Amino acid sequence: MTDNQDAAESALKRKLRIVIFGTDTPAGRWFDLILLLCIVASVSLVLLDTVQSVNQRWGELIHGLEWFFTLVFTMEYLLRLYCSAHRWQYARSFYGVVDLLSVLPSYLALFFPGANFTLIIRVLRLFRIFRVLKLLRYLSEGNMLLRAMMQSSRKVFIFFFSVSLIIMVLGAVMYMVEGPENGFSSIPKSIYWTIVTITTVGYGDITPKTDLGQAIAALTMLIGYSIIAIPTGILTAEISQEIGRSRDLRRCSNCLKTGHEPQARFCNRCGSELAEEI
Amino acid sequence: MTDNQDAAESALKRKLRIVIFGTDTPAGRWFDLILLLCIVASVSLVLLDTVQSVNQRWGELIHGLEWFFTLVFTMEYLLRLYCSAHRWQYARSFYGVVDLLSVLPSYLALFFPGANFTLIIRVLRLFRIFRVLKLLRYLSEGNMLLRAMMQSSRKVFIFFFSVSLIIMVLGAVMYMVEGPENGFSSIPKSIYWTIVTITTVGYGDITPKTDLGQAIAALTMLIGYSIIAIPTGILTAEISQEIGRSRDLRRCSNCLKTGHEPQARFCNRCGSELAEEI
Amino acid sequence: MTDNQDAAESALKRKLRIVIFGTDTPAGRWFDLILLLCIVASVSLVLLDTVQSVNQRWGELIHGLEWFFTLVFTMEYLLRLYCSAHRWQYARSFYGVVDLLSVLPSYLALFFPGANFTLIIRVLRLFRIFRVLKLLRYLSEGNMLLRAMMQSSRKVFIFFFSVSLIIMVLGAVMYMVEGPENGFSSIPKSIYWTIVTITTVGYGDITPKTDLGQAIAALTMLIGYSIIAIPTGILTAEISQEIGRSRDLRRCSNCLKTGHEPQARFCNRCGSELAEEI
Amino acid sequence: MTDNQDAAESALKRKLRIVIFGTDTPAGRWFDLILLLCIVASVSLVLLDTVQSVNQRWGELIHGLEWFFTLVFTMEYLLRLYCSAHRWQYARSFYGVVDLLSVLPSYLALFFPGANFTLIIRVLRLFRIFRVLKLLRYLSEGNMLLRAMMQSSRKVFIFFFSVSLIIMVLGAVMYMVEGPENGFSSIPKSIYWTIVTITTVGYGDITPKTDLGQAIAALTMLIGYSIIAIPTGILTAEISQEIGRSRDLRRCSNCLKTGHEPQARFCNRCGSELAEEI
């Protein structure tokens, strides 16, 4: 192998890397879009395949298409491995493992056929769609949301800890008040009922029958209805702060004025052009 | 046709245009109000007609009134066509199509009678009420809400994308855990259950029966209960910003002070009268 | 009747007026508290009387107590009439009518006995409790809430108008998709289902059975889940503004600094005492 | 007993006090962590013991472990009593009573065996977990949440008072409209239904059957759906204020600039190091 060959391979690799891993070039964006469509299509097939009437009529076609997508994703995985600068690092990264998991089970199913196994594969395949989330990295909005959630995580943890104590106590009280004869067959089941009630879901599969039970249930609902305000309040305050902060960060390079509107293109004090929003 | 006739027609046209399309004159407001009442009355009739007991007793009267309103709306459409400066432009505009759709199906039903067809007509007729929304254009509040929603649309999209991934994964997991014997007959049905649960609707037509299923259901509810805070937080922060911005826009023309209260009529620094809120 | 008698009566009237209408003196507060307890007790009796087991066992006692409270409220009404400066004005005021309505039906029931009539009386009696709301007038918090709601009423009206259009369209679509055989027996019933779903109540008395119906139902839930953020956002922004405004109104009379914390008793710039919060 | 012995005992006591009551030393933190695990484990056992299948299979083991944890908590209680500086004060404090209540019932059950009694014990044992809440005292976030809730408590009280009036009136109206034949057997049951509906829980165990009843139910849902915005708005505004206030309190000791970001370690005006967040 000459140096020239090596250089050519390296050039091909570099080009492929820009297309496959990058999102800045038109080719890179097309690659991502096609991959996204493949993921959505293959997941839709997995979902539809579990509908009995669809499975009976189109089962053959769906399995054919599933193998087609498996081959596409296999090729994509091998290409990624081939063109990445640090192969081992990619293979062990979060997205590398997700990429492998999206193809491996289909091949494993050849050796270990079984209904349940196939189901697990189908669930795992759904994770493939998370790859699309990598696009979010480039969206400052996603980062802002994440930062606001991080900022409020300690407050939200304290909130959920207090709520889970309330849920456990209310669950135990309802088990004692209503008892197994009214569907509250154990404290865990009672806690399930309390969560159904406090989150205002209210299936109605277990409902209080006694007067005292209904009074406690009404109290539980009112608690759930009012404490929903707490995480909303925490997060709203943090997001407000984040928006204000991101605006403060946008500074006119000429007169140093901050606090420009997100769409503003020119400084409203000195008229010089503003840099893009960070 | 003489120039005089032409000018007279043009004057009539202009007057009609002001009444029919405008909202600034008393006549224009009356026209809009009467049209609004006609729309509400005709839609109410369509709704009531589907109630069997009403249909049996007042069916004749309702159909008579329906034809009356159809004629009213037809006349209105023709008048609009007649007096609009750019007829073709109006006919192809959003409101032009809505206006046509509100009368056309009634005539089509004469040629193609059939139960199902009549139903579609009734649904389409409901869209007629959207015309009233044109009034909203003049309400700065509606604009402010729309602007706040536009501003937050990217963040809300990311939120809904993440939520739909969670919904799909939870749906697939519940299908595996509970299975067709507990009502989770396919993954799409399982996803329907997940949406019913995560939005805290909780019909109770499909409920988890196994212990593990109930534990995952409880988790789903808590997720739904807590992530409801995110769009609220995003939108609240944006609306706060919009209110602050609209206040900043209101500026005393004398001393240039901004930040006046929405009801303020005089500048609270120099006492000169303020312009109306924009 | 001498002037002296007249003056004495007037003095008695004035004293009574201070006790009965006022809330500033200890006697006035005691009068209000006792009246509040009587209202709560009489309403509780009305509620309990409809429980069959309670009615059978304590019916006699409850009816006796009901007449006792009726007499108390009658006496109170006559006293109010007697001591108010402008009798006719009081009798026609909102609270005057509520006071009369809280006693009149009991006497009317003597002449027109009948089960349904008694029920209406019981409902009307519940309005008596609204008198307690007059205490709210003195709470600046209540005023602030009301002002924030007034400020946001136009935005909230636009929101509810748009939502009711969505509800009507979705109701009509679901009536066509599911039809009477699945419980959607008419468009008004279909609209009832849409409201049950979009507000995330989800009784489960009517649920979609077809695949398309369940898909539209899922969409309805997601709409309801996300648009709940809009009124919250509007009101939160207004309340934030109201709190900021009430703080701006509190101004140090010495150095004119505003923006003091609600609990602050001294100006944090010049140290002079602050007036009570307005 | 010599002075030396006394001093030694006192030294032991002081050391124990630091470990048991304190959280600043590694030993103190380990003690708290182990205690927390014991509480969680013992509560989990109580919950699982009520599941019939678990009770039949592992009942013996669970009761053995329960006695083990009872002994651990007894020892802990005696140690706390022994090493606390003011024994009587500790015994009467909130945590002292909770500590006693977590062990006492197990011993009482020896003398008064009975199914119901054991259940009460189990409920009381759940309160043991509240001890963990003492850790929250050291979290400034918890304090901030509590302060925001205190600040908004008067507004929230007015809100809940108004809501409960609406609930009672709607409950009475629904009792009259639907009546006992549709499940609204008494006004208290009707109020239970109203709470289920207004909090958007919606079990579906009682649902309106008449047209008028369904219309009022739809109104109730829309009321519940919209007034949920009010406590959220109140609390969000207060939390925003609290976050702003806590930032204002953080002041650079060199140039006195306030308003630093929570993570900021250096003043962004003069560069000197900032004190830890309060």
CSV table of N, CA and C in Angstrom, one decimal, chain B residues 93-214:
chain,number,residue,atom,x,y,z
B,93,SER,N,-59.0,33.3,-1.5
B,93,SER,CA,-58.4,33.5,-0.1
B,93,SER,C,-59.0,32.5,0.8
B,94,PHE,N,-58.4,32.4,2.0
B,94,PHE,CA,-58.9,31.4,3.0
B,94,PHE,C,-60.4,31.7,3.4
B,95,TYR,N,-60.7,32.9,3.6
B,95,TYR,CA,-62.1,33.2,4.0
B,95,TYR,C,-63.1,33.0,2.8
B,96,GLY,N,-62.6,33.3,1.6
B,96,GLY,CA,-63.4,33.1,0.4
B,96,GLY,C,-63.8,31.6,0.3
B,97,VAL,N,-62.8,30.7,0.5
B,97,VAL,CA,-63.1,29.3,0.4
B,97,VAL,C,-64.0,28.8,1.5
B,98,VAL,N,-63.8,29.3,2.7
B,98,VAL,CA,-64.7,29.0,3.8
B,98,VAL,C,-66.1,29.4,3.5
B,99,ASP,N,-66.2,30.6,3.0
B,99,ASP,CA,-67.6,31.1,2.7
B,99,ASP,C,-68.3,30.2,1.6
B,100,LEU,N,-67.5,29.8,0.6
B,100,LEU,CA,-68.1,29.0,-0.4
B,100,LEU,C,-68.5,27.6,0.2
B,101,LEU,N,-67.6,27.0,1.0
B,101,LEU,CA,-67.8,25.7,1.6
B,101,LEU,C,-69.0,25.7,2.5
B,102,SER,N,-69.4,26.9,3.0
B,102,SER,CA,-70.5,26.9,4.0
B,102,SER,C,-71.8,26.9,3.2
B,103,VAL,N,-71.8,27.1,1.9
B,103,VAL,CA,-73.1,27.0,1.2
B,103,VAL,C,-73.1,25.9,0.1
B,104,LEU,N,-72.0,25.6,-0.5
B,104,LEU,CA,-71.9,24.6,-1.6
B,104,LEU,C,-72.5,23.3,-1.2
B,105,PRO,N,-72.1,22.7,0.0
B,105,PRO,CA,-72.6,21.3,0.2
B,105,PRO,C,-74.1,21.2,0.3
B,106,SER,N,-74.8,22.2,0.7
B,106,SER,CA,-76.3,22.2,0.8
B,106,SER,C,-76.9,21.9,-0.6
B,107,TYR,N,-76.3,22.6,-1.6
B,107,TYR,CA,-76.8,22.4,-3.0
B,107,TYR,C,-76.4,21.1,-3.5
B,108,LEU,N,-75.2,20.7,-3.2
B,108,LEU,CA,-74.7,19.4,-3.7
B,108,LEU,C,-75.6,18.3,-3.2
B,109,ALA,N,-76.1,18.4,-1.9
B,109,ALA,CA,-76.9,17.4,-1.3
B,109,ALA,C,-78.2,17.2,-2.1
B,110,LEU,N,-78.6,18.2,-2.9
B,110,LEU,CA,-79.8,18.0,-3.7
B,110,LEU,C,-79.6,17.0,-4.7
B,111,PHE,N,-78.4,17.0,-5.3
B,111,PHE,CA,-78.1,16.0,-6.4
B,111,PHE,C,-77.6,14.7,-5.9
B,112,PHE,N,-76.9,14.7,-4.8
B,112,PHE,CA,-76.4,13.4,-4.3
B,112,PHE,C,-77.0,13.1,-2.9
B,113,PRO,N,-78.3,12.8,-2.8
B,113,PRO,CA,-78.8,12.6,-1.4
B,113,PRO,C,-78.2,11.3,-0.8
B,114,GLY,N,-78.0,11.4,0.5
B,114,GLY,CA,-77.4,10.2,1.2
B,114,GLY,C,-77.1,10.6,2.6
B,115,ALA,N,-77.3,9.7,3.5
B,115,ALA,CA,-77.2,10.0,5.0
B,115,ALA,C,-75.8,10.5,5.3
B,116,ASN,N,-74.7,9.8,4.8
B,116,ASN,CA,-73.4,10.1,5.2
B,116,ASN,C,-72.9,11.4,4.6
B,117,PHE,N,-73.4,11.7,3.4
B,117,PHE,CA,-73.1,12.9,2.7
B,117,PHE,C,-73.6,14.1,3.5
B,118,THR,N,-74.9,14.0,4.0
B,118,THR,CA,-75.5,15.1,4.8
B,118,THR,C,-74.6,15.3,6.0
B,119,LEU,N,-74.1,14.2,6.6
B,119,LEU,CA,-73.3,14.4,7.8
B,119,LEU,C,-72.0,15.2,7.6
B,120,ILE,N,-71.4,14.9,6.4
B,120,ILE,CA,-70.2,15.6,6.1
B,120,ILE,C,-70.5,17.1,5.9
B,121,ILE,N,-71.6,17.4,5.2
B,121,ILE,CA,-72.1,18.8,5.1
B,121,ILE,C,-72.2,19.5,6.4
B,122,ARG,N,-72.8,18.7,7.4
B,122,ARG,CA,-73.0,19.3,8.7
B,122,ARG,C,-71.6,19.7,9.4
B,123,VAL,N,-70.6,18.8,9.2
B,123,VAL,CA,-69.3,19.0,9.8
B,123,VAL,C,-68.7,20.3,9.1
B,124,LEU,N,-68.8,20.3,7.8
B,124,LEU,CA,-68.2,21.4,7.1
B,124,LEU,C,-68.8,22.7,7.5
B,125,ARG,N,-70.1,22.7,7.7
B,125,ARG,CA,-70.8,23.9,8.1
B,125,ARG,C,-70.3,24.5,9.4
B,126,LEU,N,-69.8,23.6,10.2
B,126,LEU,CA,-69.2,24.1,11.5
B,126,LEU,C,-68.0,25.1,11.2
B,127,PHE,N,-67.3,24.9,10.1
B,127,PHE,CA,-66.2,25.7,9.8
B,127,PHE,C,-66.6,27.2,9.6
B,128,ARG,N,-67.9,27.3,9.2
B,128,ARG,CA,-68.4,28.7,8.9
B,128,ARG,C,-68.1,29.6,10.1
B,129,ILE,N,-68.1,29.0,11.3
B,129,ILE,CA,-68.0,29.8,12.5
B,129,ILE,C,-66.6,30.4,12.6
B,130,PHE,N,-65.6,29.8,11.9
B,130,PHE,CA,-64.3,30.4,11.9
B,130,PHE,C,-64.2,31.8,11.4
B,131,ARG,N,-65.2,32.1,10.5
B,131,ARG,CA,-65.2,33.5,10.0
B,131,ARG,C,-65.2,34.5,11.1
B,132,VAL,N,-65.8,34.2,12.2
B,132,VAL,CA,-65.9,35.1,13.3
B,132,VAL,C,-64.5,35.4,13.8
B,133,LEU,N,-63.6,34.5,13.6
B,133,LEU,CA,-62.2,34.7,14.1
B,133,LEU,C,-61.6,35.9,13.4
B,134,LYS,N,-62.1,36.3,12.3
B,134,LYS,CA,-61.4,37.4,11.6
B,134,LYS,C,-61.5,38.6,12.5
B,135,LEU,N,-62.5,38.6,13.4
B,135,LEU,CA,-62.7,39.7,14.4
B,135,LEU,C,-61.4,39.8,15.3
B,136,LEU,N,-60.9,38.6,15.5
B,136,LEU,CA,-59.8,38.6,16.5
B,136,LEU,C,-58.6,39.4,16.0
B,137,ARG,N,-58.5,39.5,14.6
B,137,ARG,CA,-57.3,40.2,14.1
B,137,ARG,C,-57.2,41.6,14.7
B,138,TYR,N,-58.4,42.2,15.1
B,138,TYR,CA,-58.4,43.5,15.6
B,138,TYR,C,-58.1,43.6,17.1
B,139,LEU,N,-58.0,42.4,17.7
B,139,LEU,CA,-57.8,42.4,19.1
B,139,LEU,C,-56.3,42.2,19.4
B,140,SER,N,-55.7,43.1,20.0
B,140,SER,CA,-54.2,43.0,20.2
B,140,SER,C,-53.9,41.8,21.1
B,141,GLU,N,-54.9,41.5,22.0
B,141,GLU,CA,-54.6,40.3,22.9
B,141,GLU,C,-54.4,39.0,22.1
B,142,GLY,N,-55.2,38.8,21.0
B,142,GLY,CA,-55.1,37.6,20.2
B,142,GLY,C,-53.7,37.6,19.6
B,143,ASN,N,-53.3,38.8,19.1
B,143,ASN,CA,-52.0,38.8,18.4
B,143,ASN,C,-50.9,38.5,19.4
B,144,MET,N,-51.0,39.0,20.7
B,144,MET,CA,-50.0,38.8,21.7
B,144,MET,C,-49.9,37.3,22.0
B,145,LEU,N,-51.1,36.7,22.1
B,145,LEU,CA,-51.1,35.2,22.4
B,145,LEU,C,-50.4,34.5,21.3
B,146,LEU,N,-50.8,34.8,20.0
B,146,LEU,CA,-50.2,34.1,18.9
B,146,LEU,C,-48.7,34.3,18.9
B,147,ARG,N,-48.2,35.6,19.1
B,147,ARG,CA,-46.8,35.9,19.1
B,147,ARG,C,-46.1,35.0,20.2
B,148,ALA,N,-46.7,35.0,21.4
B,148,ALA,CA,-46.1,34.2,22.5
B,148,ALA,C,-46.0,32.7,22.1
B,149,MET,N,-47.0,32.2,21.4
B,149,MET,CA,-47.0,30.8,21.0
B,149,MET,C,-46.0,30.6,19.9
B,150,MET,N,-45.8,31.5,18.9
B,150,MET,CA,-44.8,31.4,17.9
B,150,MET,C,-43.4,31.4,18.5
B,151,GLN,N,-43.2,32.3,19.4
B,151,GLN,CA,-41.9,32.4,20.1
B,151,GLN,C,-41.5,31.1,20.8
B,152,SER,N,-42.6,30.4,21.4
B,152,SER,CA,-42.3,29.2,22.2
B,152,SER,C,-42.4,27.9,21.3
B,153,SER,N,-42.8,28.1,20.0
B,153,SER,CA,-43.1,26.9,19.2
B,153,SER,C,-42.0,25.9,19.1
B,154,ARG,N,-40.7,26.4,19.0
B,154,ARG,CA,-39.6,25.5,18.8
B,154,ARG,C,-39.4,24.7,20.1
B,155,LYS,N,-39.5,25.4,21.3
B,155,LYS,CA,-39.3,24.7,22.5
B,155,LYS,C,-40.4,23.7,22.7
B,156,VAL,N,-41.7,24.1,22.4
B,156,VAL,CA,-42.8,23.2,22.5
B,156,VAL,C,-42.7,22.0,21.6
B,157,PHE,N,-42.1,22.2,20.4
B,157,PHE,CA,-42.0,21.1,19.5
B,157,PHE,C,-41.0,20.1,20.0
B,158,ILE,N,-39.9,20.6,20.6
B,158,ILE,CA,-38.9,19.7,21.2
B,158,ILE,C,-39.5,18.9,22.3
B,159,PHE,N,-40.3,19.6,23.1
B,159,PHE,CA,-41.0,18.9,24.2
B,159,PHE,C,-41.9,17.8,23.7
B,160,PHE,N,-42.8,18.1,22.7
B,160,PHE,CA,-43.7,17.1,22.2
B,160,PHE,C,-43.0,16.0,21.5
B,161,PHE,N,-41.9,16.3,20.9
B,161,PHE,CA,-41.1,15.2,20.3
B,161,PHE,C,-40.6,14.2,21.3
B,162,SER,N,-40.0,14.8,22.4
B,162,SER,CA,-39.5,13.9,23.5
B,162,SER,C,-40.7,13.1,24.1
B,163,VAL,N,-41.8,13.8,24.4
B,163,VAL,CA,-43.0,13.1,25.0
B,163,VAL,C,-43.4,12.0,24.1
B,164,SER,N,-43.4,12.2,22.7
B,164,SER,CA,-44.0,11.1,21.9
B,164,SER,C,-43.0,9.9,21.9
B,165,LEU,N,-41.7,10.2,22.0
B,165,LEU,CA,-40.8,9.1,22.1
B,165,LEU,C,-41.1,8.3,23.4
B,166,ILE,N,-41.3,9.0,24.6
B,166,ILE,CA,-41.6,8.4,25.8
B,166,ILE,C,-42.9,7.5,25.7
B,167,ILE,N,-43.9,8.1,25.0
B,167,ILE,CA,-45.2,7.5,24.8
B,167,ILE,C,-45.0,6.2,24.1
B,168,MET,N,-44.2,6.2,23.0
B,168,MET,CA,-44.0,5.0,22.2
B,168,MET,C,-43.3,3.9,22.9
B,169,VAL,N,-42.2,4.3,23.7
B,169,VAL,CA,-41.5,3.3,24.4
B,169,VAL,C,-42.4,2.7,25.5
B,170,LEU,N,-43.1,3.5,26.3
B,170,LEU,CA,-44.0,3.0,27.3
B,170,LEU,C,-45.1,2.2,26.7
B,171,GLY,N,-45.6,2.6,25.6
B,171,GLY,CA,-46.7,1.8,24.9
B,171,GLY,C,-46.2,0.4,24.6
B,172,ALA,N,-44.9,0.3,24.0
B,172,ALA,CA,-44.4,-1.0,23.7
B,172,ALA,C,-44.1,-1.8,24.9
B,173,VAL,N,-43.6,-1.2,26.0
B,173,VAL,CA,-43.3,-1.9,27.2
B,173,VAL,C,-44.6,-2.5,27.8
B,174,MET,N,-45.7,-1.7,27.8
B,174,MET,CA,-46.9,-2.1,28.4
B,174,MET,C,-47.5,-3.2,27.6
B,175,TYR,N,-47.3,-3.2,26.2
B,175,TYR,CA,-47.9,-4.3,25.4
B,175,TYR,C,-47.2,-5.6,25.8
B,176,MET,N,-45.9,-5.5,26.0
B,176,MET,CA,-45.1,-6.7,26.4
B,176,MET,C,-45.5,-7.2,27.8
B,177,VAL,N,-45.7,-6.3,28.8
B,177,VAL,CA,-46.0,-6.6,30.2
B,177,VAL,C,-47.4,-7.1,30.3
B,178,GLU,N,-48.4,-6.4,29.8
B,178,GLU,CA,-49.8,-6.8,30.0
B,178,GLU,C,-50.3,-7.8,28.9
B,179,GLY,N,-50.0,-7.5,27.7
B,179,GLY,CA,-50.4,-8.4,26.6
B,179,GLY,C,-51.8,-8.4,26.2
B,180,PRO,N,-52.2,-9.0,25.1
B,180,PRO,CA,-53.5,-8.9,24.6
B,180,PRO,C,-54.6,-9.4,25.5
B,181,GLU,N,-54.2,-10.3,26.5
B,181,GLU,CA,-55.3,-10.9,27.4
B,181,GLU,C,-55.8,-9.8,28.4
B,182,ASN,N,-55.1,-8.7,28.6
B,182,ASN,CA,-55.5,-7.7,29.5
B,182,ASN,C,-56.0,-6.4,28.7
B,183,GLY,N,-56.3,-6.6,27.4
B,183,GLY,CA,-56.8,-5.4,26.7
B,183,GLY,C,-55.8,-4.7,25.9
B,184,PHE,N,-54.5,-4.9,26.1
B,184,PHE,CA,-53.5,-4.3,25.3
B,184,PHE,C,-53.2,-5.1,24.1
B,185,SER,N,-54.2,-5.1,23.1
B,185,SER,CA,-54.2,-6.1,22.1
B,185,SER,C,-53.1,-5.8,21.0
B,186,SER,N,-52.6,-4.6,20.9
B,186,SER,CA,-51.5,-4.3,19.9
B,186,SER,C,-50.7,-3.1,20.4
B,187,ILE,N,-49.6,-2.8,19.8
B,187,ILE,CA,-48.8,-1.7,20.3
B,187,ILE,C,-49.6,-0.3,20.0
B,188,PRO,N,-50.2,-0.1,18.9
B,188,PRO,CA,-51.0,1.1,18.7
B,188,PRO,C,-52.0,1.3,19.8
B,189,LYS,N,-52.7,0.2,20.1
B,189,LYS,CA,-53.7,0.3,21.2
B,189,LYS,C,-53.0,0.6,22.5
B,190,SER,N,-51.9,0.0,22.7
B,190,SER,CA,-51.1,0.3,23.9
B,190,SER,C,-50.6,1.8,24.0
B,191,ILE,N,-50.3,2.3,22.8
B,191,ILE,CA,-49.9,3.7,22.8
B,191,ILE,C,-51.1,4.6,23.1
B,192,TYR,N,-52.3,4.2,22.5
B,192,TYR,CA,-53.6,4.9,22.9
B,192,TYR,C,-53.8,4.9,24.4
B,193,TRP,N,-53.5,3.8,25.1
B,193,TRP,CA,-53.7,3.7,26.5
B,193,TRP,C,-52.6,4.6,27.2
B,194,THR,N,-51.4,4.6,26.7
B,194,THR,CA,-50.3,5.5,27.2
B,194,THR,C,-50.7,7.0,27.2
B,195,ILE,N,-51.3,7.4,26.0
B,195,ILE,CA,-51.7,8.8,25.9
B,195,ILE,C,-52.9,9.1,26.8
B,196,VAL,N,-53.8,8.1,26.9
B,196,VAL,CA,-54.9,8.3,27.9
B,196,VAL,C,-54.4,8.5,29.3
B,197,THR,N,-53.3,7.8,29.6
B,197,THR,CA,-52.8,7.8,31.0
B,197,THR,C,-51.9,9.0,31.2
B,198,ILE,N,-51.0,9.3,30.2
B,198,ILE,CA,-50.0,10.4,30.4
B,198,ILE,C,-50.6,11.8,30.4
B,199,THR,N,-51.8,11.9,29.7
B,199,THR,CA,-52.5,13.2,29.7
B,199,THR,C,-53.4,13.3,30.9
B,200,THR,N,-53.4,12.3,31.8
B,200,THR,CA,-54.2,12.2,33.0
B,200,THR,C,-55.7,12.2,32.6
B,201,VAL,N,-56.1,11.7,31.4
B,201,VAL,CA,-57.5,11.6,31.1
B,201,VAL,C,-58.1,10.4,31.8
B,202,GLY,N,-57.5,9.2,31.6
B,202,GLY,CA,-57.9,8.0,32.4
B,202,GLY,C,-59.3,7.5,32.2
B,203,TYR,N,-59.6,7.1,31.0
B,203,TYR,CA,-61.0,6.6,30.8
B,203,TYR,C,-61.3,5.4,31.7
B,204,GLY,N,-60.3,4.4,31.7
B,204,GLY,CA,-60.6,3.2,32.4
B,204,GLY,C,-61.1,2.1,31.5
B,205,ASP,N,-61.2,2.3,30.2
B,205,ASP,CA,-61.6,1.3,29.3
B,205,ASP,C,-60.6,0.2,29.1
B,206,ILE,N,-59.3,0.6,29.2
B,206,ILE,CA,-58.2,-0.4,29.3
B,206,ILE,C,-57.4,0.0,30.6
B,207,THR,N,-57.2,-1.0,31.5
B,207,THR,CA,-56.5,-0.7,32.7
B,207,THR,C,-55.5,-1.9,32.9
B,208,PRO,N,-54.3,-1.6,33.5
B,208,PRO,CA,-53.4,-2.6,33.8
B,208,PRO,C,-53.9,-3.6,34.8
B,209,LYS,N,-53.7,-4.9,34.7
B,209,LYS,CA,-54.2,-5.9,35.6
B,209,LYS,C,-53.0,-6.5,36.4
B,210,THR,N,-51.8,-6.6,35.8
B,210,THR,CA,-50.7,-7.3,36.5
B,210,THR,C,-50.0,-6.3,37.5
B,211,ASP,N,-49.3,-6.8,38.4
B,211,ASP,CA,-48.6,-5.9,39.4
B,211,ASP,C,-47.6,-5.0,38.7
B,212,LEU,N,-46.8,-5.6,37.8
B,212,LEU,CA,-45.7,-4.9,37.1
B,212,LEU,C,-46.4,-3.8,36.2
B,213,GLY,N,-47.5,-4.2,35.6
B,213,GLY,CA,-48.2,-3.3,34.7
B,213,GLY,C,-48.7,-2.1,35.5
B,214,GLN,N,-49.2,-2.3,36.7
B,214,GLN,CA,-49.7,-1.2,37.5
B,214,GLN,C,-48.6,-0.3,38.0
